[in-house]
Amino acid sequence: MNISHYSVFAAAPGGGKHVAVVEGVDNPVDMGKIAAESGAPLTGFILESEDEYADARFFSPTKAKGSSDSGALVIAEHLRLRGAIKDYLFVLMGSDELQVSYQNGKWWREPENAHKLVPQFAVDSLLDALRLNTRDVVGWGVAGNSKINSVIEVSSDHLHRIKPKFEALAASQNEHNLNGVLVFSGESPAHMRFFSPAKGLEEDNAGSFTAVSLCGYLAQRFTGAVDLEVLQGESMGKPSKLYAEFMVEDEVAANVHIGGQVEMLEVNQWA
């Protein structure tokens, strides 16, 4: 049995997300064993694929996972490389379904519209947990769609020096019902860091949902069509690059597309 390894959103070797793909295994116990030994933080199992549809399940090395946007992009590239699809795929992941498309050498997904919201709380506790103070902040707010993140804009110098107090950040995150905290500098490319310790993720090195919140936050600054490059994971030594395209409609990021490159790393045998 082959285990195919891919990187998604990588800006350099060792960056992006590492996802393995396996076909021909549908027993959850076997999936768990293979995922534990695959060497990848996330392993996707293709249960069935036909025409423009694929049914997949995802496992970390220790447990079954829910849907994965980066995993869905990897599943699509895996099927494209073996000639099963061309440039379009619906990925079924349990009760979730994600539509992805291939264009200009990248795989893209279309999330919901995103917008900036008026915060209903003060930013002080978040800044304290990030070891920032108000004079370090260029601007801030909350933004997103079904997932709402706090968005804090700082200079590039302050961005890379952030060393969060994760317990305090998780408490503030829970208090304000936030999916996570996004800190960024610049516009295109935007350099971004994302923290979500309350969800079990201290820092993420590549996230399309995070990029959506950034689009919603920045929508008030643009008109018409917008193309962004988003760099993430630099402070972790896992550089990633995501691409965002959207239309600004009444200060809302509409018709959002988030994408990036998916590259095959290697194919291993598992016995």
PDB file of C-alpha atoms in Angstrom:
ATOM      1  CA  MET A   1       0.000   0.000   0.000  1.00  0.00           C
ATOM      2  CA  ASN A   2       1.291   3.436  -0.936  1.00  0.00           C
ATOM      3  CA  ILE A   3       1.334   6.468   1.348  1.00  0.00           C
ATOM      4  CA  SER A   4       1.699   9.640  -0.718  1.00  0.00           C
ATOM      5  CA  HIS A   5       3.079  12.706   1.054  1.00  0.00           C
ATOM      6  CA  TYR A   6       2.283  16.296   0.073  1.00  0.00           C
ATOM      7  CA  SER A   7       2.885  19.824   1.239  1.00  0.00           C
ATOM      8  CA  VAL A   8       0.225  22.498   0.863  1.00  0.00           C
ATOM      9  CA  PHE A   9       0.815  26.274   1.100  1.00  0.00           C
ATOM     10  CA  ALA A  10       4.602  25.812   1.415  1.00  0.00           C
ATOM     11  CA  ALA A  11       6.664  28.941   0.702  1.00  0.00           C
ATOM     12  CA  ALA A  12       9.945  27.009   1.110  1.00  0.00           C
ATOM     13  CA  PRO A  13      11.026  23.432   1.878  1.00  0.00           C
ATOM     14  CA  GLY A  14       9.748  22.453   5.314  1.00  0.00           C
ATOM     15  CA  GLY A  15       6.967  25.030   5.218  1.00  0.00           C
ATOM     16  CA  GLY A  16       3.235  24.722   4.710  1.00  0.00           C
ATOM     17  CA  LYS A  17       1.146  21.820   5.937  1.00  0.00           C
ATOM     18  CA  HIS A  18       2.306  18.206   5.563  1.00  0.00           C
ATOM     19  CA  VAL A  19      -0.535  15.845   4.616  1.00  0.00           C
ATOM     20  CA  ALA A  20      -0.348  12.158   3.656  1.00  0.00           C
ATOM     21  CA  VAL A  21      -2.908  10.427   1.428  1.00  0.00           C
ATOM     22  CA  VAL A  22      -3.912   6.756   1.378  1.00  0.00           C
ATOM     23  CA  GLU A  23      -6.339   4.911  -0.887  1.00  0.00           C
ATOM     24  CA  GLY A  24      -8.005   1.540  -0.401  1.00  0.00           C
ATOM     25  CA  VAL A  25      -8.414   1.585   3.394  1.00  0.00           C
ATOM     26  CA  ASP A  26     -11.869   2.086   4.917  1.00  0.00           C
ATOM     27  CA  ASN A  27     -11.627   0.497   8.377  1.00  0.00           C
ATOM     28  CA  PRO A  28     -11.317   3.176  11.096  1.00  0.00           C
ATOM     29  CA  VAL A  29      -9.023   0.986  13.208  1.00  0.00           C
ATOM     30  CA  ASP A  30      -6.645   0.488  10.282  1.00  0.00           C
ATOM     31  CA  MET A  31      -6.846   4.189   9.457  1.00  0.00           C
ATOM     32  CA  GLY A  32      -5.784   5.053  12.982  1.00  0.00           C
ATOM     33  CA  LYS A  33      -2.830   2.662  12.864  1.00  0.00           C
ATOM     34  CA  ILE A  34      -1.632   3.952   9.508  1.00  0.00           C
ATOM     35  CA  ALA A  35      -2.026   7.602  10.548  1.00  0.00           C
ATOM     36  CA  ALA A  36       0.006   6.916  13.692  1.00  0.00           C
ATOM     37  CA  GLU A  37       2.880   5.597  11.585  1.00  0.00           C
ATOM     38  CA  SER A  38       2.594   7.706   8.402  1.00  0.00           C
ATOM     39  CA  GLY A  39       4.970  10.393   9.665  1.00  0.00           C
ATOM     40  CA  ALA A  40       2.506  13.159   8.758  1.00  0.00           C
ATOM     41  CA  PRO A  41       0.560  15.364  11.190  1.00  0.00           C
ATOM     42  CA  LEU A  42      -2.544  14.656   9.104  1.00  0.00           C
ATOM     43  CA  THR A  43      -3.406  11.631   6.957  1.00  0.00           C
ATOM     44  CA  GLY A  44      -6.327  11.611   4.535  1.00  0.00           C
ATOM     45  CA  PHE A  45      -8.015   8.381   3.488  1.00  0.00           C
ATOM     46  CA  ILE A  46      -9.918   8.337   0.204  1.00  0.00           C
ATOM     47  CA  LEU A  47     -12.850   5.988   0.730  1.00  0.00           C
ATOM     48  CA  GLU A  48     -14.338   6.487  -2.710  1.00  0.00           C
ATOM     49  CA  SER A  49     -13.867   8.747  -5.703  1.00  0.00           C
ATOM     50  CA  GLU A  50     -16.008   9.043  -8.797  1.00  0.00           C
ATOM     51  CA  ASP A  51     -16.213  11.787 -11.415  1.00  0.00           C
ATOM     52  CA  GLU A  52     -16.018  15.071  -9.476  1.00  0.00           C
ATOM     53  CA  TYR A  53     -16.678  13.629  -6.007  1.00  0.00           C
ATOM     54  CA  ALA A  54     -14.422  12.104  -3.365  1.00  0.00           C
ATOM     55  CA  ASP A  55     -15.357  10.729   0.046  1.00  0.00           C
ATOM     56  CA  ALA A  56     -12.508  11.141   2.528  1.00  0.00           C
ATOM     57  CA  ARG A  57     -11.697  10.847   6.217  1.00  0.00           C
ATOM     58  CA  PHE A  58      -8.836  12.481   8.111  1.00  0.00           C
ATOM     59  CA  PHE A  59      -6.805  11.247  11.075  1.00  0.00           C
ATOM     60  CA  SER A  60      -4.047  12.794  13.159  1.00  0.00           C
ATOM     61  CA  PRO A  61      -1.464  10.375  14.635  1.00  0.00           C
ATOM     62  CA  THR A  62      -3.671  10.017  17.719  1.00  0.00           C
ATOM     63  CA  LYS A  63      -7.326  10.406  16.697  1.00  0.00           C
ATOM     64  CA  ALA A  64      -9.908  10.886  13.981  1.00  0.00           C
ATOM     65  CA  LYS A  65     -10.257  14.475  12.767  1.00  0.00           C
ATOM     66  CA  GLY A  66     -13.167  16.328  11.246  1.00  0.00           C
ATOM     67  CA  SER A  67     -13.049  18.231   7.992  1.00  0.00           C
ATOM     68  CA  SER A  68      -9.813  19.798   6.764  1.00  0.00           C
ATOM     69  CA  ASP A  69      -9.583  22.519   4.152  1.00  0.00           C
ATOM     70  CA  SER A  70      -5.877  21.916   3.524  1.00  0.00           C
ATOM     71  CA  GLY A  71      -6.516  18.167   3.476  1.00  0.00           C
ATOM     72  CA  ALA A  72      -9.237  18.596   0.864  1.00  0.00           C
ATOM     73  CA  LEU A  73      -6.823  20.505  -1.387  1.00  0.00           C
ATOM     74  CA  VAL A  74      -4.297  17.678  -1.061  1.00  0.00           C
ATOM     75  CA  ILE A  75      -6.919  15.024  -1.851  1.00  0.00           C
ATOM     76  CA  ALA A  76      -7.798  16.981  -4.997  1.00  0.00           C
ATOM     77  CA  GLU A  77      -4.168  17.266  -6.138  1.00  0.00           C
ATOM     78  CA  HIS A  78      -3.608  13.555  -5.466  1.00  0.00           C
ATOM     79  CA  LEU A  79      -6.554  12.641  -7.707  1.00  0.00           C
ATOM     80  CA  ARG A  80      -5.513  15.183 -10.344  1.00  0.00           C
ATOM     81  CA  LEU A  81      -1.997  13.744 -10.543  1.00  0.00           C
ATOM     82  CA  ARG A  82      -3.286  10.247 -11.179  1.00  0.00           C
ATOM     83  CA  GLY A  83      -5.681  11.533 -13.855  1.00  0.00           C
ATOM     84  CA  ALA A  84      -8.928  10.891 -11.986  1.00  0.00           C
ATOM     85  CA  ILE A  85     -10.065  14.537 -12.139  1.00  0.00           C
ATOM     86  CA  LYS A  86      -9.099  17.705 -13.987  1.00  0.00           C
ATOM     87  CA  ASP A  87      -9.792  20.983 -12.209  1.00  0.00           C
ATOM     88  CA  TYR A  88     -12.805  20.549  -9.952  1.00  0.00           C
ATOM     89  CA  LEU A  89     -13.754  18.393  -6.967  1.00  0.00           C
ATOM     90  CA  PHE A  90     -16.363  18.053  -4.236  1.00  0.00           C
ATOM     91  CA  VAL A  91     -14.733  16.534  -1.158  1.00  0.00           C
ATOM     92  CA  LEU A  92     -17.110  14.845   1.288  1.00  0.00           C
ATOM     93  CA  MET A  93     -15.706  14.690   4.820  1.00  0.00           C
ATOM     94  CA  GLY A  94     -18.301  13.089   7.041  1.00  0.00           C
ATOM     95  CA  SER A  95     -21.147  15.594   7.321  1.00  0.00           C
ATOM     96  CA  ASP A  96     -19.094  18.376   5.689  1.00  0.00           C
ATOM     97  CA  GLU A  97     -18.547  19.041   2.012  1.00  0.00           C
ATOM     98  CA  LEU A  98     -15.972  21.304   0.434  1.00  0.00           C
ATOM     99  CA  GLN A  99     -15.799  22.411  -3.166  1.00  0.00           C
ATOM    100  CA  VAL A 100     -12.307  23.047  -4.537  1.00  0.00           C
ATOM    101  CA  SER A 101     -11.022  24.099  -7.954  1.00  0.00           C
ATOM    102  CA  TYR A 102      -7.679  24.157  -9.774  1.00  0.00           C
ATOM    103  CA  GLN A 103      -6.473  27.242 -11.614  1.00  0.00           C
ATOM    104  CA  ASN A 104      -3.074  28.663 -12.529  1.00  0.00           C
ATOM    105  CA  GLY A 105      -1.185  25.913 -10.741  1.00  0.00           C
ATOM    106  CA  LYS A 106      -3.018  26.367  -7.429  1.00  0.00           C
ATOM    107  CA  TRP A 107      -5.953  24.752  -5.662  1.00  0.00           C
ATOM    108  CA  TRP A 108      -8.640  27.113  -4.362  1.00  0.00           C
ATOM    109  CA  ARG A 109     -11.615  26.978  -2.013  1.00  0.00           C
ATOM    110  CA  GLU A 110     -14.513  29.423  -1.720  1.00  0.00           C
ATOM    111  CA  PRO A 111     -15.430  30.288   1.888  1.00  0.00           C
ATOM    112  CA  GLU A 112     -18.330  32.460   2.969  1.00  0.00           C
ATOM    113  CA  ASN A 113     -18.166  36.242   2.700  1.00  0.00           C
ATOM    114  CA  ALA A 114     -16.212  37.888   5.514  1.00  0.00           C
ATOM    115  CA  HIS A 115     -16.464  41.287   7.150  1.00  0.00           C
ATOM    116  CA  LYS A 116     -15.091  43.397   9.959  1.00  0.00           C
ATOM    117  CA  LEU A 117     -17.250  43.741  13.064  1.00  0.00           C
ATOM    118  CA  VAL A 118     -17.386  46.342  15.816  1.00  0.00           C
ATOM    119  CA  PRO A 119     -15.691  44.770  18.864  1.00  0.00           C
ATOM    120  CA  GLN A 120     -17.859  44.403  21.960  1.00  0.00           C
ATOM    121  CA  PHE A 121     -14.877  44.247  24.296  1.00  0.00           C
ATOM    122  CA  ALA A 122     -11.628  46.045  25.039  1.00  0.00           C
ATOM    123  CA  VAL A 123      -8.403  44.734  23.549  1.00  0.00           C
ATOM    124  CA  ASP A 124      -6.357  45.117  26.745  1.00  0.00           C
ATOM    125  CA  SER A 125      -6.405  41.482  27.901  1.00  0.00           C
ATOM    126  CA  LEU A 126      -5.415  40.225  24.451  1.00  0.00           C
ATOM    127  CA  LEU A 127      -2.535  42.678  24.225  1.00  0.00           C
ATOM    128  CA  ASP A 128      -1.315  41.729  27.680  1.00  0.00           C
ATOM    129  CA  ALA A 129      -1.395  38.031  26.753  1.00  0.00           C
ATOM    130  CA  LEU A 130       0.591  38.810  23.587  1.00  0.00           C
ATOM    131  CA  ARG A 131       3.061  40.965  25.547  1.00  0.00           C
ATOM    132  CA  LEU A 132       2.063  44.011  23.494  1.00  0.00           C
ATOM    133  CA  ASN A 133       0.854  47.418  24.562  1.00  0.00           C
ATOM    134  CA  THR A 134      -1.387  49.943  22.879  1.00  0.00           C
ATOM    135  CA  ARG A 135       1.448  51.961  21.351  1.00  0.00           C
ATOM    136  CA  ASP A 136       2.532  48.810  19.443  1.00  0.00           C
ATOM    137  CA  VAL A 137      -0.875  48.527  17.733  1.00  0.00           C
ATOM    138  CA  VAL A 138      -1.656  50.112  14.354  1.00  0.00           C
ATOM    139  CA  GLY A 139      -5.289  48.960  14.412  1.00  0.00           C
ATOM    140  CA  TRP A 140      -7.516  46.162  15.611  1.00  0.00           C
ATOM    141  CA  GLY A 141     -10.995  44.676  15.383  1.00  0.00           C
ATOM    142  CA  VAL A 142     -12.789  41.378  14.951  1.00  0.00           C
ATOM    143  CA  ALA A 143     -13.519  39.818  11.577  1.00  0.00           C
ATOM    144  CA  GLY A 144     -14.611  36.631   9.866  1.00  0.00           C
ATOM    145  CA  ASN A 145     -17.825  34.794   9.018  1.00  0.00           C
ATOM    146  CA  SER A 146     -18.935  31.687  10.902  1.00  0.00           C
ATOM    147  CA  LYS A 147     -15.532  31.775  12.616  1.00  0.00           C
ATOM    148  CA  ILE A 148     -14.735  35.095  14.274  1.00  0.00           C
ATOM    149  CA  ASN A 149     -11.141  36.049  15.052  1.00  0.00           C
ATOM    150  CA  SER A 150      -9.675  39.059  16.749  1.00  0.00           C
ATOM    151  CA  VAL A 151      -7.417  40.852  14.263  1.00  0.00           C
ATOM    152  CA  ILE A 152      -4.559  43.008  15.546  1.00  0.00           C
ATOM    153  CA  GLU A 153      -2.337  45.032  13.217  1.00  0.00           C
ATOM    154  CA  VAL A 154       1.231  45.810  14.308  1.00  0.00           C
ATOM    155  CA  SER A 155       4.560  46.748  12.743  1.00  0.00           C
ATOM    156  CA  SER A 156       6.697  43.947  11.314  1.00  0.00           C
ATOM    157  CA  ASP A 157       9.228  44.383  14.143  1.00  0.00           C
ATOM    158  CA  HIS A 158       6.594  43.752  16.794  1.00  0.00           C
ATOM    159  CA  LEU A 159       5.009  40.873  14.852  1.00  0.00           C
ATOM    160  CA  HIS A 160       8.051  38.634  14.953  1.00  0.00           C
ATOM    161  CA  ARG A 161       8.897  39.425  18.574  1.00  0.00           C
ATOM    162  CA  ILE A 162       5.556  38.267  19.975  1.00  0.00           C
ATOM    163  CA  LYS A 163       5.888  35.539  22.620  1.00  0.00           C
ATOM    164  CA  PRO A 164       2.373  34.907  23.936  1.00  0.00           C
ATOM    165  CA  LYS A 165       1.408  33.936  27.456  1.00  0.00           C
ATOM    166  CA  PHE A 166      -0.719  31.078  26.190  1.00  0.00           C
ATOM    167  CA  GLU A 167      -2.726  30.406  29.349  1.00  0.00           C
ATOM    168  CA  ALA A 168      -3.754  34.058  29.564  1.00  0.00           C
ATOM    169  CA  LEU A 169      -4.451  34.181  25.822  1.00  0.00           C
ATOM    170  CA  ALA A 170      -6.694  31.106  26.035  1.00  0.00           C
ATOM    171  CA  ALA A 171      -8.622  32.672  28.911  1.00  0.00           C
ATOM    172  CA  SER A 172      -9.156  35.900  26.983  1.00  0.00           C
ATOM    173  CA  GLN A 173     -10.103  33.942  23.877  1.00  0.00           C
ATOM    174  CA  ASN A 174     -12.765  32.013  25.812  1.00  0.00           C
ATOM    175  CA  GLU A 175     -14.010  35.127  27.573  1.00  0.00           C
ATOM    176  CA  HIS A 176     -14.666  36.900  24.279  1.00  0.00           C
ATOM    177  CA  ASN A 177     -15.853  33.795  22.380  1.00  0.00           C
ATOM    178  CA  LEU A 178     -13.112  34.032  19.751  1.00  0.00           C
ATOM    179  CA  ASN A 179     -11.994  31.297  17.394  1.00  0.00           C
ATOM    180  CA  GLY A 180      -8.484  32.716  17.680  1.00  0.00           C
ATOM    181  CA  VAL A 181      -6.251  35.762  17.536  1.00  0.00           C
ATOM    182  CA  LEU A 182      -4.681  36.914  14.274  1.00  0.00           C
ATOM    183  CA  VAL A 183      -1.778  39.385  14.354  1.00  0.00           C
ATOM    184  CA  PHE A 184      -0.445  40.822  11.094  1.00  0.00           C
ATOM    185  CA  SER A 185       1.616  43.530   9.450  1.00  0.00           C
ATOM    186  CA  GLY A 186       1.477  44.881   5.901  1.00  0.00           C
ATOM    187  CA  GLU A 187      -1.146  44.365   3.225  1.00  0.00           C
ATOM    188  CA  SER A 188       0.233  42.431   0.229  1.00  0.00           C
ATOM    189  CA  PRO A 189       2.197  40.554   1.154  1.00  0.00           C
ATOM    190  CA  ALA A 190       0.663  40.480   4.606  1.00  0.00           C
ATOM    191  CA  HIS A 191       2.791  38.773   7.236  1.00  0.00           C
ATOM    192  CA  MET A 192       0.506  36.940   9.639  1.00  0.00           C
ATOM    193  CA  ARG A 193       0.624  34.946  12.856  1.00  0.00           C
ATOM    194  CA  PHE A 194      -2.342  33.063  14.319  1.00  0.00           C
ATOM    195  CA  PHE A 195      -2.822  31.822  17.875  1.00  0.00           C
ATOM    196  CA  SER A 196      -5.650  29.687  19.239  1.00  0.00           C
ATOM    197  CA  PRO A 197      -4.545  28.025  22.494  1.00  0.00           C
ATOM    198  CA  ALA A 198      -8.142  27.673  23.707  1.00  0.00           C
ATOM    199  CA  LYS A 199      -8.726  25.346  20.722  1.00  0.00           C
ATOM    200  CA  GLY A 200      -5.558  23.370  21.407  1.00  0.00           C
ATOM    201  CA  LEU A 201      -3.452  25.192  18.807  1.00  0.00           C
ATOM    202  CA  GLU A 202      -0.793  27.468  20.239  1.00  0.00           C
ATOM    203  CA  GLU A 203       0.296  28.770  16.820  1.00  0.00           C
ATOM    204  CA  ASP A 204      -0.632  27.768  13.282  1.00  0.00           C
ATOM    205  CA  ASN A 205       1.780  28.077  10.382  1.00  0.00           C
ATOM    206  CA  ALA A 206      -0.825  28.061   7.556  1.00  0.00           C
ATOM    207  CA  GLY A 207      -4.572  28.554   7.712  1.00  0.00           C
ATOM    208  CA  SER A 208      -7.090  29.411   5.030  1.00  0.00           C
ATOM    209  CA  PHE A 209      -9.823  30.222   7.583  1.00  0.00           C
ATOM    210  CA  THR A 210      -7.412  32.694   9.159  1.00  0.00           C
ATOM    211  CA  ALA A 211      -6.745  34.321   5.791  1.00  0.00           C
ATOM    212  CA  VAL A 212     -10.505  34.766   5.338  1.00  0.00           C
ATOM    213  CA  SER A 213     -10.685  36.853   8.529  1.00  0.00           C
ATOM    214  CA  LEU A 214      -7.808  38.982   7.250  1.00  0.00           C
ATOM    215  CA  CYS A 215      -9.750  39.596   4.014  1.00  0.00           C
ATOM    216  CA  GLY A 216     -12.780  40.701   6.016  1.00  0.00           C
ATOM    217  CA  TYR A 217     -10.657  43.035   8.125  1.00  0.00           C
ATOM    218  CA  LEU A 218      -8.939  44.615   5.116  1.00  0.00           C
ATOM    219  CA  ALA A 219     -12.055  44.932   2.951  1.00  0.00           C
ATOM    220  CA  GLN A 220     -12.763  48.447   4.244  1.00  0.00           C
ATOM    221  CA  ARG A 221      -9.466  49.637   2.741  1.00  0.00           C
ATOM    222  CA  PHE A 222     -10.114  48.573  -0.850  1.00  0.00           C
ATOM    223  CA  THR A 223     -12.633  48.841  -3.647  1.00  0.00           C
ATOM    224  CA  GLY A 224     -13.348  46.393  -6.440  1.00  0.00           C
ATOM    225  CA  ALA A 225     -11.231  43.294  -7.002  1.00  0.00           C
ATOM    226  CA  VAL A 226      -8.441  42.562  -4.533  1.00  0.00           C
ATOM    227  CA  ASP A 227      -5.532  40.096  -4.755  1.00  0.00           C
ATOM    228  CA  LEU A 228      -3.478  39.406  -1.635  1.00  0.00           C
ATOM    229  CA  GLU A 229      -0.448  37.340  -0.778  1.00  0.00           C
ATOM    230  CA  VAL A 230      -0.394  36.150   2.815  1.00  0.00           C
ATOM    231  CA  LEU A 231       2.801  34.883   4.446  1.00  0.00           C
ATOM    232  CA  GLN A 232       2.524  32.817   7.615  1.00  0.00           C
ATOM    233  CA  GLY A 233       4.714  30.545   9.719  1.00  0.00           C
ATOM    234  CA  GLU A 234       7.939  32.527   9.317  1.00  0.00           C
ATOM    235  CA  SER A 235       8.447  32.875  13.076  1.00  0.00           C
ATOM    236  CA  MET A 236       7.993  29.103  13.429  1.00  0.00           C
ATOM    237  CA  GLY A 237      10.544  28.221  10.755  1.00  0.00           C
ATOM    238  CA  LYS A 238       7.712  26.758   8.637  1.00  0.00           C
ATOM    239  CA  PRO A 239       7.138  29.450   5.987  1.00  0.00           C
ATOM    240  CA  SER A 240       3.843  29.299   4.154  1.00  0.00           C
ATOM    241  CA  LYS A 241       2.226  31.332   1.407  1.00  0.00           C
ATOM    242  CA  LEU A 242      -1.502  31.614   0.789  1.00  0.00           C
ATOM    243  CA  TYR A 243      -3.262  33.582  -1.906  1.00  0.00           C
ATOM    244  CA  ALA A 244      -6.544  35.432  -1.450  1.00  0.00           C
ATOM    245  CA  GLU A 245      -8.845  36.938  -4.045  1.00  0.00           C
ATOM    246  CA  PHE A 246     -12.095  38.759  -3.262  1.00  0.00           C
ATOM    247  CA  MET A 247     -14.454  41.525  -4.326  1.00  0.00           C
ATOM    248  CA  VAL A 248     -15.250  44.388  -1.990  1.00  0.00           C
ATOM    249  CA  GLU A 249     -19.004  44.955  -1.765  1.00  0.00           C
ATOM    250  CA  ASP A 250     -20.233  47.450   0.846  1.00  0.00           C
ATOM    251  CA  GLU A 251     -16.989  46.968   2.829  1.00  0.00           C
ATOM    252  CA  VAL A 252     -17.511  43.196   2.840  1.00  0.00           C
ATOM    253  CA  ALA A 253     -15.082  40.683   1.323  1.00  0.00           C
ATOM    254  CA  ALA A 254     -17.362  38.845  -1.116  1.00  0.00           C
ATOM    255  CA  ASN A 255     -16.711  36.047  -3.619  1.00  0.00           C
ATOM    256  CA  VAL A 256     -13.643  35.076  -1.582  1.00  0.00           C
ATOM    257  CA  HIS A 257     -11.166  32.540  -2.951  1.00  0.00           C
ATOM    258  CA  ILE A 258      -8.317  31.225  -0.795  1.00  0.00           C
ATOM    259  CA  GLY A 259      -5.704  28.998  -2.358  1.00  0.00           C
ATOM    260  CA  GLY A 260      -2.132  27.896  -2.711  1.00  0.00           C
ATOM    261  CA  GLN A 261       0.213  25.385  -4.209  1.00  0.00           C
ATOM    262  CA  VAL A 262       0.125  21.681  -3.415  1.00  0.00           C
ATOM    263  CA  GLU A 263       3.303  19.696  -4.083  1.00  0.00           C
ATOM    264  CA  MET A 264       4.041  16.002  -3.859  1.00  0.00           C
ATOM    265  CA  LEU A 265       6.941  15.231  -1.535  1.00  0.00           C
ATOM    266  CA  GLU A 266       7.367  11.461  -1.772  1.00  0.00           C
ATOM    267  CA  VAL A 267       5.568   8.117  -1.945  1.00  0.00           C
ATOM    268  CA  ASN A 268       6.313   5.449   0.690  1.00  0.00           C
ATOM    269  CA  GLN A 269       5.278   1.841   1.140  1.00  0.00           C
ATOM    270  CA  TRP A 270       3.434   0.759   4.274  1.00  0.00           C
ATOM    271  CA  ALA A 271       3.244  -2.866   5.258  1.00  0.00           C
TER     272      ALA A 271
END
